[in-house]
Backbone as JSON Lines, residues from 0, in Angstrom:
{"i":0,"aa":"M","n":[144.44,86.23,142.39],"ca":[143.37,86.65,141.5],"c":[142.57,87.74,142.2]}
{"i":1,"aa":"P","n":[142.34,88.9,141.55],"ca":[141.58,89.98,142.19],"c":[140.18,89.51,142.59]}
{"i":2,"aa":"E","n":[139.66,90.08,143.7],"ca":[138.39,89.59,144.24],"c":[137.2,89.86,143.33]}
{"i":3,"aa":"D","n":[137.27,90.85,142.41],"ca":[136.16,91.14,141.52],"c":[136.04,90.1,140.41]}
{"i":4,"aa":"I","n":[137.04,89.26,140.26],"ca":[137.05,88.25,139.22],"c":[136.62,86.93,139.84]}
{"i":5,"aa":"Q","n":[135.55,86.36,139.29],"ca":[134.97,85.16,139.86],"c":[135.48,83.9,139.18]}
{"i":6,"aa":"Q","n":[135.38,82.81,139.89],"ca":[135.68,81.52,139.3],"c":[134.47,80.64,139.55]}
{"i":7,"aa":"D","n":[133.86,80.12,138.5],"ca":[132.6,79.42,138.57],"c":[132.85,77.91,138.72]}
{"i":8,"aa":"D","n":[132.73,77.4,139.97],"ca":[132.99,75.98,140.22],"c":[131.99,75.07,139.51]}
{"i":9,"aa":"C","n":[130.74,75.54,139.37],"ca":[129.75,74.69,138.72],"c":[130.11,74.43,137.26]}
{"i":10,"aa":"C","n":[130.92,75.27,136.7],"ca":[131.28,75.14,135.29],"c":[132.29,74.03,135.06]}
{"i":11,"aa":"R","n":[132.82,73.47,136.12],"ca":[133.79,72.38,135.97],"c":[133.1,71.02,136.02]}
{"i":12,"aa":"R","n":[131.83,71.02,136.35],"ca":[131.09,69.76,136.45],"c":[130.5,69.39,135.1]}
{"i":13,"aa":"H","n":[130.12,68.1,134.98],"ca":[129.37,67.67,133.81],"c":[128.0,68.3,133.86]}
{"i":14,"aa":"G","n":[127.37,68.42,132.68],"ca":[125.98,68.87,132.62],"c":[125.07,67.82,133.23]}
{"i":15,"aa":"E","n":[123.76,68.07,133.2],"ca":[122.83,67.12,133.79],"c":[122.82,65.82,133.0]}
{"i":16,"aa":"A","n":[122.42,64.74,133.65],"ca":[122.38,63.44,132.99],"c":[121.22,63.44,131.98]}
{"i":17,"aa":"C","n":[121.41,62.74,130.87],"ca":[120.35,62.63,129.87],"c":[119.2,61.81,130.42]}
{"i":18,"aa":"A","n":[118.01,62.12,129.96],"ca":[116.8,61.42,130.45],"c":[116.87,59.92,130.16]}
{"i":19,"aa":"D","n":[117.53,59.53,129.07],"ca":[117.59,58.1,128.73],"c":[118.74,57.38,129.41]}
{"i":20,"aa":"G","n":[119.43,58.05,130.32],"ca":[120.51,57.41,131.06],"c":[121.82,57.36,130.29]}
{"i":21,"aa":"G","n":[121.88,58.01,129.13],"ca":[123.08,58.02,128.31],"c":[124.15,58.93,128.87]}
{"i":22,"aa":"E","n":[125.05,59.35,128.01],"ca":[126.14,60.21,128.43],"c":[125.6,61.54,128.96]}
{"i":23,"aa":"S","n":[126.41,62.19,129.76],"ca":[126.02,63.49,130.32],"c":[125.86,64.52,129.2]}
{"i":24,"aa":"R","n":[124.9,65.36,129.39],"ca":[124.65,66.44,128.45],"c":[125.52,67.63,128.84]}
{"i":25,"aa":"L","n":[126.08,68.34,127.86],"ca":[126.89,69.52,128.15],"c":[126.03,70.6,128.81]}
{"i":26,"aa":"G","n":[126.59,71.24,129.83],"ca":[125.95,72.42,130.4],"c":[126.18,73.59,129.46]}
{"i":27,"aa":"W","n":[125.44,74.69,129.65],"ca":[125.55,75.83,128.75],"c":[126.95,76.42,128.73]}
{"i":28,"aa":"H","n":[127.56,76.63,129.9],"ca":[128.91,77.21,129.93],"c":[129.91,76.33,129.18]}
{"i":29,"aa":"E","n":[129.82,75.05,129.43],"ca":[130.74,74.11,128.77],"c":[130.51,74.1,127.26]}
{"i":30,"aa":"Y","n":[129.26,74.15,126.87],"ca":[128.91,74.17,125.45],"c":[129.48,75.4,124.75]}
{"i":31,"aa":"F","n":[129.2,76.59,125.29],"ca":[129.65,77.82,124.63],"c":[131.17,77.95,124.66]}
{"i":32,"aa":"M","n":[131.81,77.52,125.74],"ca":[133.27,77.6,125.79],"c":[133.88,76.6,124.8]}
{"i":33,"aa":"S","n":[133.27,75.44,124.65],"ca":[133.75,74.47,123.66],"c":[133.62,75.03,122.25]}
{"i":34,"aa":"V","n":[132.53,75.75,121.99],"ca":[132.35,76.4,120.69],"c":[133.46,77.45,120.49]}
{"i":35,"aa":"A","n":[133.76,78.22,121.52],"ca":[134.83,79.23,121.42],"c":[136.16,78.56,121.07]}
{"i":36,"aa":"H","n":[136.44,77.42,121.69],"ca":[137.68,76.71,121.38],"c":[137.67,76.19,119.94]}
{"i":37,"aa":"L","n":[136.54,75.72,119.47],"ca":[136.43,75.27,118.09],"c":[136.65,76.44,117.13]}
{"i":38,"aa":"I","n":[136.02,77.57,117.4],"ca":[136.16,78.77,116.57],"c":[137.63,79.21,116.53]}
{"i":39,"aa":"S","n":[138.35,79.07,117.65],"ca":[139.75,79.51,117.71],"c":[140.63,78.75,116.71]}
{"i":40,"aa":"R","n":[140.17,77.61,116.27],"ca":[140.96,76.82,115.31],"c":[140.97,77.46,113.92]}
{"i":41,"aa":"R","n":[140.13,78.47,113.69],"ca":[140.12,79.23,112.43],"c":[141.1,80.39,112.47]}
{"i":42,"aa":"A","n":[141.66,80.71,113.63],"ca":[142.54,81.87,113.77],"c":[143.72,81.79,112.83]}
{"i":43,"aa":"T","n":[144.12,82.95,112.32],"ca":[145.26,82.99,111.39],"c":[146.49,83.64,112.02]}
{"i":44,"aa":"C","n":[146.39,84.08,113.26],"ca":[147.52,84.68,113.95],"c":[148.54,83.59,114.3]}
{"i":45,"aa":"T","n":[149.81,83.85,114.03],"ca":[150.83,82.85,114.33],"c":[151.21,82.84,115.81]}
{"i":46,"aa":"R","n":[150.81,83.87,116.57],"ca":[151.22,83.98,117.97],"c":[150.22,83.34,118.92]}
{"i":47,"aa":"G","n":[148.99,83.17,118.51],"ca":[148.0,82.57,119.4],"c":[146.67,82.43,118.7]}
{"i":48,"aa":"H","n":[145.93,81.43,119.1],"ca":[144.61,81.17,118.52],"c":[143.56,81.43,119.59]}
{"i":49,"aa":"I","n":[142.77,82.47,119.37],"ca":[141.73,82.86,120.32],"c":[140.39,82.81,119.6]}
{"i":50,"aa":"G","n":[139.36,82.31,120.31],"ca":[138.01,82.28,119.77],"c":[137.07,83.0,120.72]}
{"i":51,"aa":"A","n":[136.01,83.6,120.16],"ca":[135.01,84.32,120.95],"c":[133.62,84.0,120.43]}
{"i":52,"aa":"V","n":[132.68,83.91,121.36],"ca":[131.28,83.63,121.03],"c":[130.41,84.6,121.82]}
{"i":53,"aa":"L","n":[129.61,85.4,121.11],"ca":[128.65,86.3,121.76],"c":[127.33,85.57,121.91]}
{"i":54,"aa":"V","n":[126.76,85.62,123.12],"ca":[125.58,84.82,123.47],"c":[124.58,85.68,124.23]}
{"i":55,"aa":"R","n":[123.29,85.47,123.92],"ca":[122.23,86.04,124.75],"c":[121.1,85.02,124.81]}
{"i":56,"aa":"D","n":[120.57,84.81,126.01],"ca":[119.47,83.86,126.23],"c":[119.79,82.48,125.66]}
{"i":57,"aa":"N","n":[121.02,82.03,125.89],"ca":[121.5,80.73,125.43],"c":[121.43,80.55,123.91]}
{"i":58,"aa":"N","n":[121.54,81.64,123.18],"ca":[121.59,81.61,121.72],"c":[122.87,82.3,121.25]}
{"i":59,"aa":"I","n":[123.55,81.69,120.3],"ca":[124.76,82.27,119.73],"c":[124.36,83.4,118.79]}
{"i":60,"aa":"L","n":[124.91,84.58,119.04],"ca":[124.63,85.76,118.22],"c":[125.69,85.97,117.15]}
{"i":61,"aa":"S","n":[126.95,85.71,117.51],"ca":[128.06,85.98,116.61],"c":[129.31,85.28,117.14]}
{"i":62,"aa":"T","n":[130.26,85.03,116.24],"ca":[131.53,84.44,116.64],"c":[132.68,85.22,116.0]}
{"i":63,"aa":"G","n":[133.86,85.05,116.55],"ca":[135.04,85.68,115.97],"c":[136.3,84.97,116.41]}
{"i":64,"aa":"Y","n":[137.34,85.13,115.62],"ca":[138.66,84.6,115.95],"c":[139.69,85.65,115.56]}
{"i":65,"aa":"N","n":[140.9,85.52,116.07],"ca":[141.91,86.54,115.78],"c":[142.62,86.25,114.47]}
{"i":66,"aa":"G","n":[142.87,87.33,113.73],"ca":[143.55,87.21,112.45],"c":[143.47,88.5,111.67]}
{"i":67,"aa":"A","n":[143.99,88.45,110.46],"ca":[144.02,89.62,109.58],"c":[142.6,89.97,109.13]}
{"i":68,"aa":"P","n":[142.37,91.24,108.78],"ca":[141.06,91.63,108.24],"c":[140.73,90.81,106.98]}
{"i":69,"aa":"S","n":[139.44,90.63,106.72],"ca":[138.98,89.84,105.56],"c":[139.64,90.31,104.28]}
{"i":70,"aa":"G","n":[140.14,89.33,103.52],"ca":[140.72,89.62,102.22],"c":[142.17,90.08,102.24]}
{"i":71,"aa":"L","n":[142.71,90.32,103.44],"ca":[144.1,90.76,103.53],"c":[145.01,89.57,103.87]}
{"i":72,"aa":"P","n":[146.3,89.66,103.56],"ca":[147.2,88.53,103.82],"c":[147.28,88.18,105.31]}
{"i":73,"aa":"H","n":[147.32,86.91,105.56],"ca":[147.49,86.43,106.94],"c":[148.95,86.57,107.35]}
{"i":74,"aa":"C","n":[149.16,86.62,108.64],"ca":[150.54,86.69,109.16],"c":[151.26,85.36,108.93]}
{"i":75,"aa":"N","n":[152.55,85.47,108.8],"ca":[153.43,84.31,108.87],"c":[154.71,84.8,109.54]}
{"i":76,"aa":"E","n":[155.73,84.01,109.55],"ca":[156.95,84.4,110.26],"c":[157.56,85.7,109.73]}
{"i":77,"aa":"T","n":[157.32,86.03,108.47],"ca":[157.94,87.23,107.91],"c":[156.99,88.43,107.86]}
{"i":78,"aa":"T","n":[155.68,88.22,107.89],"ca":[154.74,89.34,107.78],"c":[154.11,89.75,109.11]}
{"i":79,"aa":"C","n":[154.4,89.05,110.17],"ca":[153.85,89.4,111.48],"c":[154.61,90.63,111.98]}
{"i":80,"aa":"R","n":[153.9,91.74,112.1],"ca":[154.54,93.01,112.5],"c":[154.16,93.33,113.93]}
{"i":81,"aa":"I","n":[155.09,93.13,114.83],"ca":[154.85,93.31,116.26],"c":[155.23,94.73,116.68]}
{"i":82,"aa":"Y","n":[154.36,95.34,117.47],"ca":[154.71,96.61,118.09],"c":[154.63,96.43,119.6]}
{"i":83,"aa":"S","n":[155.42,97.17,120.32],"ca":[155.46,97.09,121.78],"c":[154.96,98.39,122.38]}
{"i":84,"aa":"S","n":[154.25,98.25,123.48],"ca":[153.83,99.41,124.25],"c":[154.04,99.08,125.72]}
{"i":85,"aa":"K","n":[154.21,100.1,126.52],"ca":[154.5,99.88,127.93],"c":[153.27,100.19,128.77]}
{"i":86,"aa":"H","n":[152.91,99.25,129.63],"ca":[151.8,99.4,130.56],"c":[152.27,100.31,131.71]}
{"i":87,"aa":"P","n":[151.37,101.03,132.37],"ca":[151.8,101.9,133.47],"c":[152.62,101.21,134.56]}
{"i":88,"aa":"D","n":[152.43,99.89,134.73],"ca":[153.22,99.19,135.75],"c":[154.62,98.8,135.25]}
{"i":89,"aa":"G","n":[154.92,99.17,134.0],"ca":[156.25,98.9,133.45],"c":[156.34,97.66,132.59]}
{"i":90,"aa":"T","n":[155.33,96.8,132.6],"ca":[155.38,95.61,131.76],"c":[155.15,96.0,130.3]}
{"i":91,"aa":"V","n":[155.74,95.22,129.42],"ca":[155.65,95.49,128.0],"c":[154.56,94.63,127.38]}
{"i":92,"aa":"E","n":[153.72,95.26,126.6],"ca":[152.63,94.6,125.87],"c":[153.06,94.51,124.42]}
{"i":93,"aa":"E","n":[152.93,93.34,123.81],"ca":[153.27,93.17,122.4],"c":[152.03,92.77,121.63]}
{"i":94,"aa":"N","n":[151.78,93.46,120.53],"ca":[150.64,93.16,119.67],"c":[151.07,93.19,118.22]}
{"i":95,"aa":"C","n":[150.31,92.54,117.38],"ca":[150.58,92.51,115.95],"c":[149.72,93.57,115.26]}
{"i":96,"aa":"V","n":[150.32,94.36,114.41],"ca":[149.61,95.4,113.67],"c":[148.56,94.78,112.74]}
{"i":97,"aa":"N","n":[148.83,93.59,112.22],"ca":[147.94,92.95,111.23],"c":[146.71,92.28,111.84]}
{"i":98,"aa":"T","n":[146.73,91.98,113.12],"ca":[145.7,91.13,113.72],"c":[144.58,91.91,114.37]}
{"i":99,"aa":"I","n":[143.36,91.46,114.11],"ca":[142.17,91.93,114.83],"c":[141.86,90.84,115.85]}
{"i":100,"aa":"H","n":[141.61,91.23,117.09],"ca":[141.34,90.25,118.14],"c":[139.96,89.61,117.97]}
{"i":101,"aa":"A","n":[139.82,88.43,118.52],"ca":[138.6,87.62,118.38],"c":[137.35,88.37,118.85]}
{"i":102,"aa":"E","n":[137.46,89.08,119.97],"ca":[136.31,89.79,120.52],"c":[135.82,90.86,119.55]}
{"i":103,"aa":"I","n":[136.76,91.61,118.97],"ca":[136.43,92.67,118.03],"c":[135.83,92.07,116.75]}
{"i":104,"aa":"N","n":[136.37,90.95,116.29],"ca":[135.82,90.29,115.12],"c":[134.39,89.8,115.37]}
{"i":105,"aa":"A","n":[134.1,89.29,116.56],"ca":[132.74,88.86,116.89],"c":[131.79,90.05,116.88]}
{"i":106,"aa":"I","n":[132.23,91.17,117.44],"ca":[131.42,92.39,117.45],"c":[131.21,92.88,116.01]}
{"i":107,"aa":"A","n":[132.26,92.87,115.2],"ca":[132.18,93.32,113.81],"c":[131.22,92.45,113.0]}
{"i":108,"aa":"Q","n":[131.27,91.14,113.21],"ca":[130.36,90.24,112.5],"c":[128.91,90.51,112.88]}
{"i":109,"aa":"A","n":[128.65,90.76,114.16],"ca":[127.29,91.09,114.59],"c":[126.83,92.38,113.92]}
{"i":110,"aa":"A","n":[127.69,93.4,113.92],"ca":[127.33,94.68,113.29],"c":[127.09,94.51,111.79]}
{"i":111,"aa":"K","n":[127.94,93.76,111.14],"ca":[127.83,93.53,109.7],"c":[126.49,92.91,109.32]}
{"i":112,"aa":"H","n":[125.98,92.05,110.21],"ca":[124.72,91.34,109.93],"c":[123.53,91.93,110.68]}
{"i":113,"aa":"G","n":[123.71,93.08,111.32],"ca":[122.6,93.76,111.98],"c":[122.09,93.06,113.24]}
{"i":114,"aa":"V","n":[122.98,92.39,113.96],"ca":[122.59,91.66,115.16],"c":[122.92,92.5,116.39]}
{"i":115,"aa":"S","n":[121.92,92.8,117.21],"ca":[122.14,93.55,118.44],"c":[122.83,92.66,119.47]}
{"i":116,"aa":"I","n":[123.86,93.21,120.1],"ca":[124.58,92.44,121.12],"c":[124.48,93.09,122.49]}
{"i":117,"aa":"K","n":[123.65,94.14,122.62],"ca":[123.48,94.81,123.91],"c":[122.98,93.79,124.93]}
{"i":118,"aa":"D","n":[123.58,93.84,126.12],"ca":[123.23,92.94,127.24],"c":[123.58,91.48,126.97]}
{"i":119,"aa":"A","n":[124.44,91.22,126.0],"ca":[124.87,89.85,125.72],"c":[126.03,89.48,126.64]}
{"i":120,"aa":"D","n":[126.39,88.22,126.64],"ca":[127.57,87.7,127.31],"c":[128.54,87.26,126.22]}
{"i":121,"aa":"I","n":[129.81,87.11,126.59],"ca":[130.8,86.63,125.64],"c":[131.62,85.52,126.29]}
{"i":122,"aa":"Y","n":[131.91,84.5,125.52],"ca":[132.79,83.4,125.91],"c":[134.05,83.54,125.07]}
{"i":123,"aa":"I","n":[135.21,83.58,125.74],"ca":[136.49,83.78,125.06],"c":[137.48,82.73,125.58]}
{"i":124,"aa":"T","n":[138.33,82.23,124.7],"ca":[139.29,81.2,125.13],"c":[140.38,81.77,126.03]}
{"i":125,"aa":"A","n":[140.54,83.09,126.05],"ca":[141.47,83.76,126.97],"c":[140.82,85.06,127.42]}
{"i":126,"aa":"S","n":[141.14,85.51,128.62],"ca":[140.57,86.77,129.09],"c":[140.98,87.9,128.15]}
{"i":127,"aa":"P","n":[140.16,88.93,128.03],"ca":[140.43,89.98,127.05],"c":[141.62,90.86,127.43]}
{"i":128,"aa":"C","n":[142.25,91.4,126.41],"ca":[143.27,92.42,126.65],"c":[142.54,93.69,127.09]}
{"i":129,"aa":"I","n":[143.27,94.65,127.56],"ca":[142.66,95.88,128.06],"c":[141.91,96.63,126.96]}
{"i":130,"aa":"H","n":[142.41,96.58,125.74],"ca":[141.76,97.28,124.62],"c":[140.42,96.63,124.27]}
{"i":131,"aa":"C","n":[140.41,95.3,124.19],"ca":[139.16,94.6,123.9],"c":[138.16,94.77,125.05]}
{"i":132,"aa":"L","n":[138.64,94.77,126.28],"ca":[137.75,94.96,127.42],"c":[137.03,96.3,127.32]}
{"i":133,"aa":"K","n":[137.75,97.35,126.95],"ca":[137.12,98.68,126.84],"c":[136.0,98.64,125.79]}
{"i":134,"aa":"V","n":[136.21,97.95,124.7],"ca":[135.18,97.86,123.66],"c":[134.01,97.0,124.17]}
{"i":135,"aa":"L","n":[134.29,95.9,124.85],"ca":[133.22,95.05,125.39],"c":[132.36,95.83,126.38]}
{"i":136,"aa":"I","n":[132.97,96.67,127.18],"ca":[132.22,97.51,128.12],"c":[131.32,98.46,127.32]}
{"i":137,"aa":"N","n":[131.87,99.09,126.3],"ca":[131.11,100.08,125.53],"c":[129.93,99.49,124.76]}
{"i":138,"aa":"V","n":[130.03,98.24,124.32],"ca":[128.92,97.65,123.57],"c":[127.88,97.0,124.47]}
{"i":139,"aa":"G","n":[128.11,97.03,125.79],"ca":[127.08,96.56,126.72],"c":[127.16,95.1,127.12]}
{"i":140,"aa":"I","n":[128.33,94.48,126.99],"ca":[128.49,93.09,127.42],"c":[128.37,93.05,128.94]}
{"i":141,"aa":"K","n":[127.59,92.11,129.46],"ca":[127.35,92.02,130.91],"c":[128.32,91.09,131.62]}
{"i":142,"aa":"T","n":[128.6,89.94,130.99],"ca":[129.5,88.95,131.61],"c":[130.48,88.45,130.57]}
{"i":143,"aa":"I","n":[131.74,88.38,130.97],"ca":[132.8,87.84,130.13],"c":[133.24,86.53,130.76]}
{"i":144,"aa":"Y","n":[133.02,85.43,130.03],"ca":[133.48,84.12,130.46],"c":[134.75,83.8,129.69]}
{"i":145,"aa":"Y","n":[135.76,83.31,130.37],"ca":[137.02,83.02,129.71],"c":[137.6,81.72,130.25]}
{"i":146,"aa":"D","n":[138.5,81.12,129.48],"ca":[139.17,79.89,129.89],"c":[140.52,80.21,130.52]}
{"i":147,"aa":"K","n":[141.46,80.68,129.74],"ca":[142.82,80.93,130.25],"c":[143.0,82.41,130.59]}
{"i":148,"aa":"P","n":[143.63,82.7,131.73],"ca":[143.87,84.11,132.08],"c":[144.98,84.71,131.22]}
{"i":149,"aa":"Y","n":[144.78,85.97,130.84],"ca":[145.77,86.72,130.09],"c":[145.89,88.1,130.72]}
{"i":150,"aa":"K","n":[146.98,88.35,131.4],"ca":[147.26,89.65,132.01],"c":[146.06,90.2,132.8]}
{"i":151,"aa":"I","n":[145.51,89.35,133.66],"ca":[144.33,89.69,134.47],"c":[144.57,90.95,135.3]}
{"i":152,"aa":"D","n":[145.75,91.11,135.84],"ca":[146.02,92.28,136.67],"c":[145.86,93.59,135.9]}
{"i":153,"aa":"H","n":[146.1,93.56,134.58],"ca":[145.99,94.78,133.78],"c":[144.54,95.22,133.6]}
{"i":154,"aa":"I","n":[143.6,94.29,133.73],"ca":[142.2,94.65,133.49],"c":[141.37,94.71,134.78]}
{"i":155,"aa":"A","n":[141.96,94.38,135.92],"ca":[141.21,94.3,137.18],"c":[140.52,95.61,137.54]}
{"i":156,"aa":"D","n":[141.2,96.74,137.38],"ca":[140.59,98.03,137.73],"c":[139.39,98.33,136.84]}
{"i":157,"aa":"L","n":[139.52,98.1,135.54],"ca":[138.39,98.35,134.63],"c":[137.21,97.43,134.94]}
{"i":158,"aa":"I","n":[137.5,96.19,135.27],"ca":[136.42,95.25,135.64],"c":[135.69,95.79,136.86]}
{"i":159,"aa":"R","n":[136.44,96.18,137.87],"ca":[135.84,96.68,139.11],"c":[135.0,97.93,138.85]}
{"i":160,"aa":"L","n":[135.53,98.87,138.1],"ca":[134.84,100.13,137.84],"c":[133.62,99.97,136.93]}
{"i":161,"aa":"S","n":[133.69,99.04,136.0],"ca":[132.63,98.89,134.99],"c":[131.43,98.1,135.49]}
{"i":162,"aa":"G","n":[131.65,97.21,136.44],"ca":[130.56,96.34,136.87],"c":[130.38,95.12,135.99]}
{"i":163,"aa":"V","n":[131.18,94.99,134.93],"ca":[131.13,93.79,134.09],"c":[131.68,92.64,134.9]}
{"i":164,"aa":"K","n":[131.04,91.48,134.81],"ca":[131.54,90.3,135.51],"c":[132.56,89.59,134.63]}
{"i":165,"aa":"L","n":[133.62,89.11,135.25],"ca":[134.65,88.32,134.58],"c":[134.72,86.98,135.29]}
{"i":166,"aa":"V","n":[134.36,85.91,134.57],"ca":[134.23,84.59,135.19],"c":[135.07,83.58,134.42]}
{"i":167,"aa":"Q","n":[135.92,82.86,135.15],"ca":[136.74,81.84,134.51],"c":[135.96,80.54,134.39]}
{"i":168,"aa":"I","n":[135.97,79.97,133.19],"ca":[135.28,78.72,132.87],"c":[136.32,77.76,132.32]}
{"i":169,"aa":"H","n":[136.29,76.53,132.76],"ca":[137.17,75.51,132.2],"c":[136.3,74.48,131.49]}
{"i":170,"aa":"P","n":[136.35,74.43,130.16],"ca":[135.51,73.45,129.46],"c":[135.98,72.03,129.74]}
{"i":171,"aa":"E","n":[135.03,71.12,129.78],"ca":[135.34,69.71,130.03],"c":[136.23,69.16,128.91]}
{"i":172,"aa":"N","n":[135.8,69.41,127.68],"ca":[136.54,68.94,126.51],"c":[136.63,70.07,125.5]}
{"i":173,"aa":"P","n":[137.68,70.9,125.55],"ca":[137.76,72.08,124.66],"c":[137.78,71.72,123.2]}
């Protein structure tokens, strides 16, 4: 794992104990990542279910999941149109023409409703692709929290150059 990419050990622990001695309370990272996993269950992409939650000051600003644009047909085995592109290191990237990624949908929902996301953080069920990362940098996201790594090596240079933090979070109960 590149050194600019952090792994947050505190995020693997339970939240603080409840005052009444009951079950542990979710910590903020665990809470927002669990919400991202719940949101991912709305995804319409047949290749993967990704959820994203934009957050500032421990408040949810917007959410998104991957799938077809609003009102357009969802992918299925016959309508999923995959295109391939080659990364400079020679690896092949495959994407669906019909699908908008979760991060972009969260940004679009914020814009649609007039919600400023400058200086916000984002929780995503998988690390962003290089295209989504470029957009996250441009809209002013400060920290990207993710659960599962996705082609981390492809985004390491942009992370280093941008100053955006990339932190892996493992939710207790996704």
